[in-house]
PDB file of C-alpha atoms and ligand atoms in Angstrom:
ATOM      1  CA  MET M   3      -6.450  73.211  14.714  1.00  0.00           C
ATOM      2  CA  ASN M   4      -9.468  70.838  14.245  1.00  0.00           C
ATOM      3  CA  LEU M   5     -10.171  69.269  10.842  1.00  0.00           C
ATOM      4  CA  ASN M   6     -12.515  71.934   9.826  1.00  0.00           C
ATOM      5  CA  GLN M   7      -9.994  74.766  10.529  1.00  0.00           C
ATOM      6  CA  GLN M   8      -7.234  72.838   8.637  1.00  0.00           C
ATOM      7  CA  ILE M   9      -9.293  72.404   5.555  1.00  0.00           C
ATOM      8  CA  GLU M  10     -10.546  76.079   5.880  1.00  0.00           C
ATOM      9  CA  SER M  11      -6.925  77.387   6.225  1.00  0.00           C
ATOM     10  CA  TRP M  12      -5.603  75.049   3.327  1.00  0.00           C
ATOM     11  CA  LEU M  13      -8.353  76.217   1.063  1.00  0.00           C
ATOM     12  CA  LEU M  14      -7.846  79.896   1.720  1.00  0.00           C
ATOM     13  CA  SER M  15      -4.152  79.566   1.153  1.00  0.00           C
ATOM     14  CA  GLN M  16      -4.707  77.831  -2.190  1.00  0.00           C
ATOM     15  CA  ARG M  17      -7.272  80.223  -3.369  1.00  0.00           C
ATOM     16  CA  ALA M  18      -5.080  83.209  -2.495  1.00  0.00           C
ATOM     17  CA  GLN M  19      -2.563  81.820  -5.046  1.00  0.00           C
ATOM     18  CA  LEU M  20      -4.976  81.891  -7.781  1.00  0.00           C
ATOM     19  CA  VAL M  21      -6.969  85.226  -7.495  1.00  0.00           C
ATOM     20  CA  ALA M  22      -5.793  86.876 -10.733  1.00  0.00           C
ATOM     21  CA  ARG M  23      -7.583  84.617 -13.151  1.00  0.00           C
ATOM     22  CA  ASP M  24     -10.671  85.023 -15.492  1.00  0.00           C
ATOM     23  CA  ARG M  25     -12.511  82.410 -13.558  1.00  0.00           C
ATOM     24  CA  PRO M  26     -13.443  81.578  -9.862  1.00  0.00           C
ATOM     25  CA  PHE M  27     -11.489  79.219  -7.803  1.00  0.00           C
ATOM     26  CA  VAL M  28     -13.306  75.878  -8.103  1.00  0.00           C
ATOM     27  CA  THR M  29     -13.718  73.530  -5.223  1.00  0.00           C
ATOM     28  CA  LEU M  30     -15.284  70.202  -6.019  1.00  0.00           C
ATOM     29  CA  SER M  31     -16.886  68.650  -2.920  1.00  0.00           C
ATOM     30  CA  TYR M  32     -19.171  65.608  -2.580  1.00  0.00           C
ATOM     31  CA  ALA M  33     -19.742  62.365  -0.666  1.00  0.00           C
ATOM     32  CA  GLN M  34     -19.229  58.986  -2.127  1.00  0.00           C
ATOM     33  CA  SER M  35     -19.361  55.363  -0.870  1.00  0.00           C
ATOM     34  CA  TRP M  36     -16.128  53.446  -0.551  1.00  0.00           C
ATOM     35  CA  ASP M  37     -16.913  51.953  -4.034  1.00  0.00           C
ATOM     36  CA  GLY M  38     -17.170  55.480  -5.459  1.00  0.00           C
ATOM     37  CA  SER M  39     -21.063  55.690  -5.723  1.00  0.00           C
ATOM     38  CA  ILE M  40     -22.761  59.098  -5.022  1.00  0.00           C
ATOM     39  CA  THR M  41     -26.069  57.534  -4.987  1.00  0.00           C
ATOM     40  CA  LEU M  42     -27.910  54.187  -5.896  1.00  0.00           C
ATOM     41  CA  GLN M  43     -28.953  55.284  -9.258  1.00  0.00           C
ATOM     42  CA  SER M  44     -29.219  58.761 -11.080  1.00  0.00           C
ATOM     43  CA  GLY M  45     -32.454  60.527 -10.014  1.00  0.00           C
ATOM     44  CA  GLU M  46     -32.741  59.423  -6.609  1.00  0.00           C
ATOM     45  CA  PRO M  47     -31.066  60.898  -3.270  1.00  0.00           C
ATOM     46  CA  LEU M  48     -29.044  58.700  -0.950  1.00  0.00           C
ATOM     47  CA  ALA M  49     -27.610  60.161   2.343  1.00  0.00           C
ATOM     48  CA  LEU M  50     -24.117  59.012   2.626  1.00  0.00           C
ATOM     49  CA  SER M  51     -22.330  61.609   5.135  1.00  0.00           C
ATOM     50  CA  GLY M  52     -22.417  61.435   8.809  1.00  0.00           C
ATOM     51  CA  GLU M  53     -23.231  64.419  11.029  1.00  0.00           C
ATOM     52  CA  PRO M  54     -19.751  65.830  11.508  1.00  0.00           C
ATOM     53  CA  ALA M  55     -19.031  65.356   7.589  1.00  0.00           C
ATOM     54  CA  MET M  56     -22.485  67.224   6.718  1.00  0.00           C
ATOM     55  CA  GLN M  57     -21.315  70.002   8.946  1.00  0.00           C
ATOM     56  CA  LEU M  58     -18.095  70.321   7.078  1.00  0.00           C
ATOM     57  CA  THR M  59     -20.069  70.468   3.905  1.00  0.00           C
ATOM     58  CA  HIS M  60     -21.981  73.545   5.462  1.00  0.00           C
ATOM     59  CA  HIS M  61     -18.781  74.906   6.688  1.00  0.00           C
ATOM     60  CA  LEU M  62     -17.467  74.700   3.109  1.00  0.00           C
ATOM     61  CA  ARG M  63     -20.429  76.251   1.635  1.00  0.00           C
ATOM     62  CA  SER M  64     -19.965  79.247   3.986  1.00  0.00           C
ATOM     63  CA  LEU M  65     -16.527  79.738   2.653  1.00  0.00           C
ATOM     64  CA  HIS M  66     -17.573  79.953  -1.060  1.00  0.00           C
ATOM     65  CA  ASP M  67     -19.038  83.001  -3.010  1.00  0.00           C
ATOM     66  CA  GLY M  68     -21.183  80.585  -5.123  1.00  0.00           C
ATOM     67  CA  ILE M  69     -22.648  76.914  -4.981  1.00  0.00           C
ATOM     68  CA  LEU M  70     -23.259  75.155  -8.260  1.00  0.00           C
ATOM     69  CA  VAL M  71     -25.221  72.019  -9.005  1.00  0.00           C
ATOM     70  CA  GLY M  72     -26.636  70.245 -12.181  1.00  0.00           C
ATOM     71  CA  ILE M  73     -30.389  70.275 -12.908  1.00  0.00           C
ATOM     72  CA  GLY M  74     -30.322  66.517 -12.405  1.00  0.00           C
ATOM     73  CA  THR M  75     -29.434  66.932  -8.725  1.00  0.00           C
ATOM     74  CA  VAL M  76     -32.134  69.753  -8.301  1.00  0.00           C
ATOM     75  CA  LEU M  77     -34.705  67.423  -9.845  1.00  0.00           C
ATOM     76  CA  SER M  78     -33.673  64.219  -7.793  1.00  0.00           C
ATOM     77  CA  ASP M  79     -32.659  65.760  -4.475  1.00  0.00           C
ATOM     78  CA  ASP M  80     -34.435  69.188  -4.420  1.00  0.00           C
ATOM     79  CA  PRO M  81     -31.371  70.662  -2.343  1.00  0.00           C
ATOM     80  CA  ARG M  82     -31.484  73.942  -0.419  1.00  0.00           C
ATOM     81  CA  LEU M  83     -27.720  74.558  -0.728  1.00  0.00           C
ATOM     82  CA  ASN M  84     -27.788  77.073   2.052  1.00  0.00           C
ATOM     83  CA  VAL M  85     -25.701  77.021   5.287  1.00  0.00           C
ATOM     84  CA  ARG M  86     -27.817  75.483   8.121  1.00  0.00           C
ATOM     85  CA  GLN M  87     -25.343  73.278  10.036  1.00  0.00           C
ATOM     86  CA  TRP M  88     -22.678  76.023  10.378  1.00  0.00           C
ATOM     87  CA  GLN M  89     -22.466  79.727  11.189  1.00  0.00           C
ATOM     88  CA  GLY M  90     -21.702  81.642   8.061  1.00  0.00           C
ATOM     89  CA  PRO M  91     -23.099  83.259   4.872  1.00  0.00           C
ATOM     90  CA  ASP M  92     -25.183  81.557   2.394  1.00  0.00           C
ATOM     91  CA  PRO M  93     -23.279  81.058  -0.959  1.00  0.00           C
ATOM     92  CA  GLN M  94     -25.072  82.305  -4.361  1.00  0.00           C
ATOM     93  CA  PRO M  95     -27.105  79.373  -5.564  1.00  0.00           C
ATOM     94  CA  ILE M  96     -26.363  78.373  -9.040  1.00  0.00           C
ATOM     95  CA  VAL M  97     -27.920  75.718 -11.354  1.00  0.00           C
ATOM     96  CA  LEU M  98     -26.543  74.223 -14.747  1.00  0.00           C
ATOM     97  CA  ASP M  99     -29.701  73.841 -16.674  1.00  0.00           C
ATOM     98  CA  ALA M 100     -29.360  73.869 -20.546  1.00  0.00           C
ATOM     99  CA  GLN M 101     -32.782  73.199 -21.165  1.00  0.00           C
ATOM    100  CA  PHE M 102     -34.384  75.291 -18.564  1.00  0.00           C
ATOM    101  CA  ARG M 103     -36.122  72.342 -16.741  1.00  0.00           C
ATOM    102  CA  ILE M 104     -35.989  73.884 -13.165  1.00  0.00           C
ATOM    103  CA  PRO M 105     -39.353  73.551 -11.408  1.00  0.00           C
ATOM    104  CA  PRO M 106     -40.725  76.898 -10.204  1.00  0.00           C
ATOM    105  CA  GLY M 107     -41.004  75.487  -6.717  1.00  0.00           C
ATOM    106  CA  ALA M 108     -37.374  74.208  -6.376  1.00  0.00           C
ATOM    107  CA  ARG M 109     -36.326  74.853  -2.911  1.00  0.00           C
ATOM    108  CA  LEU M 110     -33.103  76.364  -3.547  1.00  0.00           C
ATOM    109  CA  CYS M 111     -34.824  79.145  -5.317  1.00  0.00           C
ATOM    110  CA  HIS M 112     -37.000  80.191  -2.145  1.00  0.00           C
ATOM    111  CA  LEU M 113     -34.705  79.615   0.844  1.00  0.00           C
ATOM    112  CA  SER M 114     -31.998  82.076   0.291  1.00  0.00           C
ATOM    113  CA  ASP M 115     -32.141  85.874   0.456  1.00  0.00           C
ATOM    114  CA  LYS M 116     -30.350  85.545  -2.906  1.00  0.00           C
ATOM    115  CA  ARG M 117     -32.086  84.824  -6.128  1.00  0.00           C
ATOM    116  CA  CYS M 118     -31.154  81.406  -7.788  1.00  0.00           C
ATOM    117  CA  TRP M 119     -29.132  81.967 -10.924  1.00  0.00           C
ATOM    118  CA  VAL M 120     -29.958  79.441 -13.680  1.00  0.00           C
ATOM    119  CA  LEU M 121     -27.450  79.077 -16.361  1.00  0.00           C
ATOM    120  CA  THR M 122     -29.101  77.954 -19.446  1.00  0.00           C
ATOM    121  CA  SER M 123     -28.842  77.849 -23.250  1.00  0.00           C
ATOM    122  CA  ALA M 124     -32.436  77.604 -23.978  1.00  0.00           C
ATOM    123  CA  GLU M 125     -33.693  80.450 -26.121  1.00  0.00           C
ATOM    124  CA  THR M 126     -36.922  80.158 -24.632  1.00  0.00           C
ATOM    125  CA  ALA M 127     -35.873  80.298 -21.177  1.00  0.00           C
ATOM    126  CA  CYS M 128     -37.726  83.023 -19.112  1.00  0.00           C
ATOM    127  CA  PRO M 129     -38.033  83.473 -15.424  1.00  0.00           C
ATOM    128  CA  VAL M 130     -41.195  81.722 -14.060  1.00  0.00           C
ATOM    129  CA  ASP M 131     -41.031  83.794 -10.976  1.00  0.00           C
ATOM    130  CA  SER M 132     -38.766  86.446  -9.314  1.00  0.00           C
ATOM    131  CA  ALA M 133     -36.885  83.804  -7.244  1.00  0.00           C
ATOM    132  CA  LEU M 134     -34.961  83.069 -10.392  1.00  0.00           C
ATOM    133  CA  GLU M 135     -32.497  84.901 -12.550  1.00  0.00           C
ATOM    134  CA  VAL M 136     -31.982  83.476 -16.011  1.00  0.00           C
ATOM    135  CA  ILE M 137     -28.558  83.650 -17.278  1.00  0.00           C
ATOM    136  CA  ARG M 138     -28.144  82.792 -20.954  1.00  0.00           C
ATOM    137  CA  LEU M 139     -24.908  81.320 -22.168  1.00  0.00           C
ATOM    138  CA  PRO M 140     -23.811  79.376 -25.336  1.00  0.00           C
ATOM    139  CA  GLY M 141     -24.380  75.657 -25.469  1.00  0.00           C
ATOM    140  CA  ASP M 142     -21.415  73.322 -26.069  1.00  0.00           C
ATOM    141  CA  SER M 143     -21.259  70.548 -28.848  1.00  0.00           C
ATOM    142  CA  ALA M 144     -23.229  68.255 -26.676  1.00  0.00           C
ATOM    143  CA  GLY M 145     -26.017  70.959 -25.927  1.00  0.00           C
ATOM    144  CA  ARG M 146     -24.845  71.614 -22.504  1.00  0.00           C
ATOM    145  CA  VAL M 147     -23.951  74.979 -20.966  1.00  0.00           C
ATOM    146  CA  SER M 148     -20.378  75.809 -21.856  1.00  0.00           C
ATOM    147  CA  LEU M 149     -18.463  75.749 -18.625  1.00  0.00           C
ATOM    148  CA  HIS M 150     -15.848  78.012 -19.683  1.00  0.00           C
ATOM    149  CA  ASP M 151     -18.516  80.608 -20.464  1.00  0.00           C
ATOM    150  CA  ALA M 152     -20.275  79.896 -17.416  1.00  0.00           C
ATOM    151  CA  LEU M 153     -17.358  80.466 -15.140  1.00  0.00           C
ATOM    152  CA  GLY M 154     -16.285  83.560 -16.993  1.00  0.00           C
ATOM    153  CA  GLU M 155     -19.785  85.135 -16.478  1.00  0.00           C
ATOM    154  CA  LEU M 156     -19.663  84.098 -12.789  1.00  0.00           C
ATOM    155  CA  LYS M 157     -16.458  85.799 -12.248  1.00  0.00           C
ATOM    156  CA  GLN M 158     -17.686  88.862 -13.799  1.00  0.00           C
ATOM    157  CA  ARG M 159     -20.633  88.918 -11.328  1.00  0.00           C
ATOM    158  CA  GLY M 160     -18.360  88.744  -8.474  1.00  0.00           C
ATOM    159  CA  ILE M 161     -18.195  85.112  -7.695  1.00  0.00           C
ATOM    160  CA  ASN M 162     -14.536  84.500  -7.006  1.00  0.00           C
ATOM    161  CA  SER M 163     -14.829  81.152  -5.354  1.00  0.00           C
ATOM    162  CA  LEU M 164     -17.161  78.365  -6.493  1.00  0.00           C
ATOM    163  CA  MET M 165     -18.159  74.995  -4.675  1.00  0.00           C
ATOM    164  CA  VAL M 166     -19.397  72.346  -6.985  1.00  0.00           C
ATOM    165  CA  GLU M 167     -21.415  69.860  -5.228  1.00  0.00           C
ATOM    166  CA  GLY M 168     -22.483  67.566  -8.186  1.00  0.00           C
ATOM    167  CA  GLY M 169     -23.911  65.312  -9.434  1.00  0.00           C
ATOM    168  CA  ALA M 170     -21.939  62.991 -11.517  1.00  0.00           C
ATOM    169  CA  ASN M 171     -22.386  64.506 -14.937  1.00  0.00           C
ATOM    170  CA  VAL M 172     -21.425  67.955 -13.507  1.00  0.00           C
ATOM    171  CA  ILE M 173     -18.265  66.651 -11.598  1.00  0.00           C
ATOM    172  CA  THR M 174     -17.299  64.615 -14.950  1.00  0.00           C
ATOM    173  CA  GLY M 175     -17.772  67.950 -17.004  1.00  0.00           C
ATOM    174  CA  PHE M 176     -15.659  69.998 -14.710  1.00  0.00           C
ATOM    175  CA  LEU M 177     -12.885  67.457 -14.422  1.00  0.00           C
ATOM    176  CA  LYS M 178     -12.828  66.695 -18.192  1.00  0.00           C
ATOM    177  CA  GLN M 179     -12.285  70.337 -18.856  1.00  0.00           C
ATOM    178  CA  LYS M 180      -9.674  70.748 -16.120  1.00  0.00           C
ATOM    179  CA  LEU M 181     -11.682  73.248 -14.328  1.00  0.00           C
ATOM    180  CA  VAL M 182     -11.483  71.900 -10.742  1.00  0.00           C
ATOM    181  CA  ASP M 183      -8.749  73.430  -8.437  1.00  0.00           C
ATOM    182  CA  ALA M 184      -9.264  71.610  -5.118  1.00  0.00           C
ATOM    183  CA  ILE M 185     -11.278  68.602  -4.062  1.00  0.00           C
ATOM    184  CA  VAL M 186     -12.644  67.736  -0.574  1.00  0.00           C
ATOM    185  CA  LEU M 187     -14.119  64.358  -0.737  1.00  0.00           C
ATOM    186  CA  THR M 188     -16.106  62.554   1.989  1.00  0.00           C
ATOM    187  CA  VAL M 189     -15.820  58.788   1.786  1.00  0.00           C
ATOM    188  CA  ALA M 190     -18.549  57.089   3.781  1.00  0.00           C
ATOM    189  CA  PRO M 191     -18.237  53.629   4.928  1.00  0.00           C
ATOM    190  CA  ARG M 192     -20.868  52.057   2.732  1.00  0.00           C
ATOM    191  CA  LEU M 193     -20.760  49.835  -0.431  1.00  0.00           C
ATOM    192  CA  VAL M 194     -23.560  50.994  -2.627  1.00  0.00           C
ATOM    193  CA  GLY M 195     -22.666  49.472  -6.227  1.00  0.00           C
ATOM    194  CA  GLY M 196     -24.610  52.419  -7.733  1.00  0.00           C
ATOM    195  CA  TYR M 197     -24.161  55.499  -9.712  1.00  0.00           C
ATOM    196  CA  LYS M 198     -20.457  56.546  -9.813  1.00  0.00           C
ATOM    197  CA  ALA M 199     -19.283  60.284  -9.278  1.00  0.00           C
ATOM    198  CA  VAL M 200     -16.901  60.314 -12.050  1.00  0.00           C
ATOM    199  CA  GLY M 201     -17.574  59.250 -15.760  1.00  0.00           C
ATOM    200  CA  ASP M 202     -15.497  58.866 -18.737  1.00  0.00           C
ATOM    201  CA  LEU M 203     -12.988  61.784 -18.717  1.00  0.00           C
ATOM    202  CA  GLN M 204     -11.878  61.262 -22.307  1.00  0.00           C
ATOM    203  CA  PHE M 205      -8.334  61.854 -21.737  1.00  0.00           C
ATOM    204  CA  SER M 206      -6.679  60.062 -24.453  1.00  0.00           C
ATOM    205  CA  ASP M 207      -3.153  60.275 -22.688  1.00  0.00           C
ATOM    206  CA  ARG M 208      -3.544  58.170 -19.461  1.00  0.00           C
ATOM    207  CA  ALA M 209      -0.490  59.956 -17.972  1.00  0.00           C
ATOM    208  CA  ALA M 210      -2.457  63.225 -18.046  1.00  0.00           C
ATOM    209  CA  LEU M 211      -5.297  62.060 -16.010  1.00  0.00           C
ATOM    210  CA  PRO M 212      -6.146  64.362 -13.149  1.00  0.00           C
ATOM    211  CA  LYS M 213      -4.015  63.750  -9.928  1.00  0.00           C
ATOM    212  CA  ILE M 214      -4.275  64.973  -6.402  1.00  0.00           C
ATOM    213  CA  ALA M 215      -1.121  66.320  -4.980  1.00  0.00           C
ATOM    214  CA  PRO M 216      -0.647  67.098  -2.205  1.00  0.00           C
ATOM    215  CA  VAL M 217      -3.199  64.894  -0.669  1.00  0.00           C
ATOM    216  CA  PHE M 218      -4.476  65.159   2.952  1.00  0.00           C
ATOM    217  CA  THR M 219      -6.657  62.589   4.818  1.00  0.00           C
ATOM    218  CA  ASP M 220      -8.319  62.364   8.127  1.00  0.00           C
ATOM    219  CA  THR M 221     -11.434  60.826   9.635  1.00  0.00           C
ATOM    220  CA  LEU M 222     -14.463  62.693  10.737  1.00  0.00           C
ATOM    221  CA  GLY M 223     -16.870  60.466  12.777  1.00  0.00           C
ATOM    222  CA  SER M 224     -16.841  57.304  10.710  1.00  0.00           C
ATOM    223  CA  ASP M 225     -16.323  58.991   7.374  1.00  0.00           C
ATOM    224  CA  VAL M 226     -12.855  59.560   5.848  1.00  0.00           C
ATOM    225  CA  ILE M 227     -12.269  63.084   4.541  1.00  0.00           C
ATOM    226  CA  MET M 228      -9.727  63.435   1.876  1.00  0.00           C
ATOM    227  CA  TRP M 229      -8.653  66.785   0.163  1.00  0.00           C
ATOM    228  CA  GLY M 230      -6.083  68.103  -2.012  1.00  0.00           C
ATOM    229  CA  LYS M 231      -5.230  70.092  -5.018  1.00  0.00           C
ATOM    230  CA  VAL M 232      -6.211  68.832  -8.320  1.00  0.00           C
ATOM    231  CA  GLN M 233      -3.230  68.798 -10.990  1.00  0.00           C
ATOM    232  CA  TYR M 234      -3.551  68.175 -14.508  1.00  0.00           C
ATOM    233  CA  ASP M 235      -0.078  67.874 -15.580  1.00  0.00           C
ATOM    234  CA  ASN M 236       2.208  64.931 -14.945  1.00  0.00           C
ATOM    235  CA  VAL M 237       3.375  65.759 -11.228  1.00  0.00           C
ATOM    236  CA  ALA M 238       5.325  63.679  -8.706  1.00  0.00           C
ATOM    237  CA  GLY M 239       2.625  63.274  -6.289  1.00  0.00           C
ATOM    238  CA  ASP M 240       3.882  60.470  -3.941  1.00  0.00           C
ATOM    239  CA  GLU M 241       6.467  62.502  -2.254  1.00  0.00           C
ATOM    240  CA  ASP M 242       4.092  65.337  -1.650  1.00  0.00           C
ATOM    241  CA  ALA M 243       1.559  63.003   0.189  1.00  0.00           C
ATOM    242  CA  ASP M 244       0.745  64.109   3.588  1.00  0.00           C
ATOM    243  CA  HIS M 245      -1.575  62.902   6.342  1.00  0.00           C
ATOM    244  CA  ALA M 246      -3.061  65.406   8.707  1.00  0.00           C
ATOM    245  CA  GLY M 247      -3.060  64.481  12.265  1.00  0.00           C
ATOM    246  CA  ALA M 248      -6.251  63.552  14.120  1.00  0.00           C
ATOM    247  CA  SER M 249      -8.541  66.440  14.835  1.00  0.00           C
TER     248      SER M 249
HETATM  249  N1  LIG C  37     -23.389  62.146  -2.964  1.00  0.00           N
HETATM  250  C1  LIG C  37     -23.322  63.391  -3.224  1.00  0.00           C
HETATM  251  O1  LIG C  37     -22.571  64.076  -2.686  1.00  0.00           O
HETATM  252  C2  LIG C  37     -24.110  63.883  -4.482  1.00  0.00           C
HETATM  253  C3  LIG C  37     -24.054  65.335  -4.590  1.00  0.00           C
HETATM  254  C4  LIG C  37     -24.875  65.686  -5.751  1.00  0.00           C
HETATM  255  C5  LIG C  37     -25.823  64.853  -6.457  1.00  0.00           C
HETATM  256  N2  LIG C  37     -25.802  63.566  -6.101  1.00  0.00           N
HETATM  257  C6  LIG C  37     -26.671  62.609  -6.739  1.00  0.00           C
HETATM  258  O2  LIG C  37     -26.363  62.776  -8.256  1.00  0.00           O
HETATM  259  C7  LIG C  37     -27.605  62.533  -9.010  1.00  0.00           C
HETATM  260  C8  LIG C  37     -27.702  63.517 -10.060  1.00  0.00           C
HETATM  261  O3  LIG C  37     -26.541  63.542 -10.924  1.00  0.00           O
HETATM  262  P1  LIG C  37     -26.792  63.519 -12.414  1.00  0.00           P
HETATM  263  O4  LIG C  37     -25.356  63.223 -13.013  1.00  0.00           O
HETATM  264  O5  LIG C  37     -27.726  62.651 -12.867  1.00  0.00           O
HETATM  265  O6  LIG C  37     -27.097  65.019 -12.628  1.00  0.00           O
HETATM  266  P2  LIG C  37     -26.247  66.534 -12.481  1.00  0.00           P
HETATM  267  O7  LIG C  37     -24.896  66.260 -12.684  1.00  0.00           O
HETATM  268  O8  LIG C  37     -26.693  66.945 -11.243  1.00  0.00           O
HETATM  269  O9  LIG C  37     -26.927  67.421 -13.604  1.00  0.00           O
HETATM  270  C9  LIG C  37     -26.612  66.942 -14.920  1.00  0.00           C
HETATM  271  C10 LIG C  37     -27.296  67.891 -15.872  1.00  0.00           C
HETATM  272  O10 LIG C  37     -26.885  69.185 -15.739  1.00  0.00           O
HETATM  273  C11 LIG C  37     -27.106  69.846 -16.976  1.00  0.00           C
HETATM  274  N3  LIG C  37     -25.910  70.511 -17.416  1.00  0.00           N
HETATM  275  C12 LIG C  37     -25.990  71.661 -18.197  1.00  0.00           C
HETATM  276  N4  LIG C  37     -24.829  71.951 -18.553  1.00  0.00           N
HETATM  277  C13 LIG C  37     -23.954  70.964 -18.179  1.00  0.00           C
HETATM  278  C14 LIG C  37     -22.476  70.934 -18.363  1.00  0.00           C
HETATM  279  N5  LIG C  37     -21.715  71.678 -19.025  1.00  0.00           N
HETATM  280  N6  LIG C  37     -22.038  69.591 -17.850  1.00  0.00           N
HETATM  281  C15 LIG C  37     -22.706  68.853 -17.152  1.00  0.00           C
HETATM  282  N7  LIG C  37     -24.120  68.883 -17.049  1.00  0.00           N
HETATM  283  C16 LIG C  37     -24.750  70.053 -17.426  1.00  0.00           C
HETATM  284  C17 LIG C  37     -27.499  68.613 -17.985  1.00  0.00           C
HETATM  285  O11 LIG C  37     -28.942  68.762 -18.073  1.00  0.00           O
HETATM  286  P3  LIG C  37     -29.553  69.850 -19.211  1.00  0.00           P
HETATM  287  O12 LIG C  37     -28.915  69.379 -20.698  1.00  0.00           O
HETATM  288  O13 LIG C  37     -30.982  69.470 -19.091  1.00  0.00           O
HETATM  289  O14 LIG C  37     -29.124  70.959 -18.742  1.00  0.00           O
HETATM  290  C18 LIG C  37     -27.053  67.381 -17.346  1.00  0.00           C
HETATM  291  O15 LIG C  37     -28.098  66.370 -17.472  1.00  0.00           O
HETATM  292  C19 LIG C  37     -28.823  62.424  -7.936  1.00  0.00           C
HETATM  293  O16 LIG C  37     -29.357  61.271  -7.998  1.00  0.00           O
HETATM  294  C20 LIG C  37     -28.160  63.035  -6.804  1.00  0.00           C
HETATM  295  O17 LIG C  37     -28.724  62.515  -5.681  1.00  0.00           O
HETATM  296  C21 LIG C  37     -25.055  63.083  -4.988  1.00  0.00           C
END
């Protein structure tokens, strides 16, 4: 099995164990530099992954029912979020956008045969064109879309597996609320000194900080791929550590 196949088979087995829940299985997947930066500064894109890792990202997209990013990522990167470098179906594009700032011309609303779902708590939100479907949800105490409500709604709409691609506010929000099941991380051999993927998780008990166990690693081109199950309780992780063979 090559690396893509190993990750696919592992993800599908993890997902199979967690089907009977009121929310989708959530895979967090993004690219960072060796120092943990996902870009130089928030609001500007930075390509980090090499070609094979980018293909893996497209493969992962094709394995999920939905793909979610924050409005910050839409405004800075204008991503397409569809499957182009792999053969497979496009996931449902979904944007977290509490204040409904999505530009009418955002590419992810026009490149898929699926209408883009915009999760918002703005009362005034109304679809600016037919490429969007506005889904109104309660806001949390910080005025953002409640992630628990969002995931419940997505599950009801048939999204059983969700890939979360970023950016940092969204990654942090999902981790803070213990909503990530699996992570597939690309670590690119760059030192950026920029905007970090994970912010303050506000866990008062340090022992309860999320842990990856088991953990798997391999290389893909010049990138390191790390993947594993995210655990939120105290687990003995070290003895579970594993290293996949070279693909
Ligand atoms: N290297 C990578 O793999 C990668 C991947 C993705 C993005 N990026 C980079 O990340 C940067 C964008 O990251 P970012 O942190 O500025 O923005 P972001 O995480 O993409 O979006 C954050 C915004 O989403 C909205 N939101 C609504 N509900 C939320 C919730 N419950 N939790 C969190 N956010 C919620 C908020 O805006 P409202 O209040 O207006 O709704 C929030 O400001 C860009 O520069 C992009 O290039 C890198």
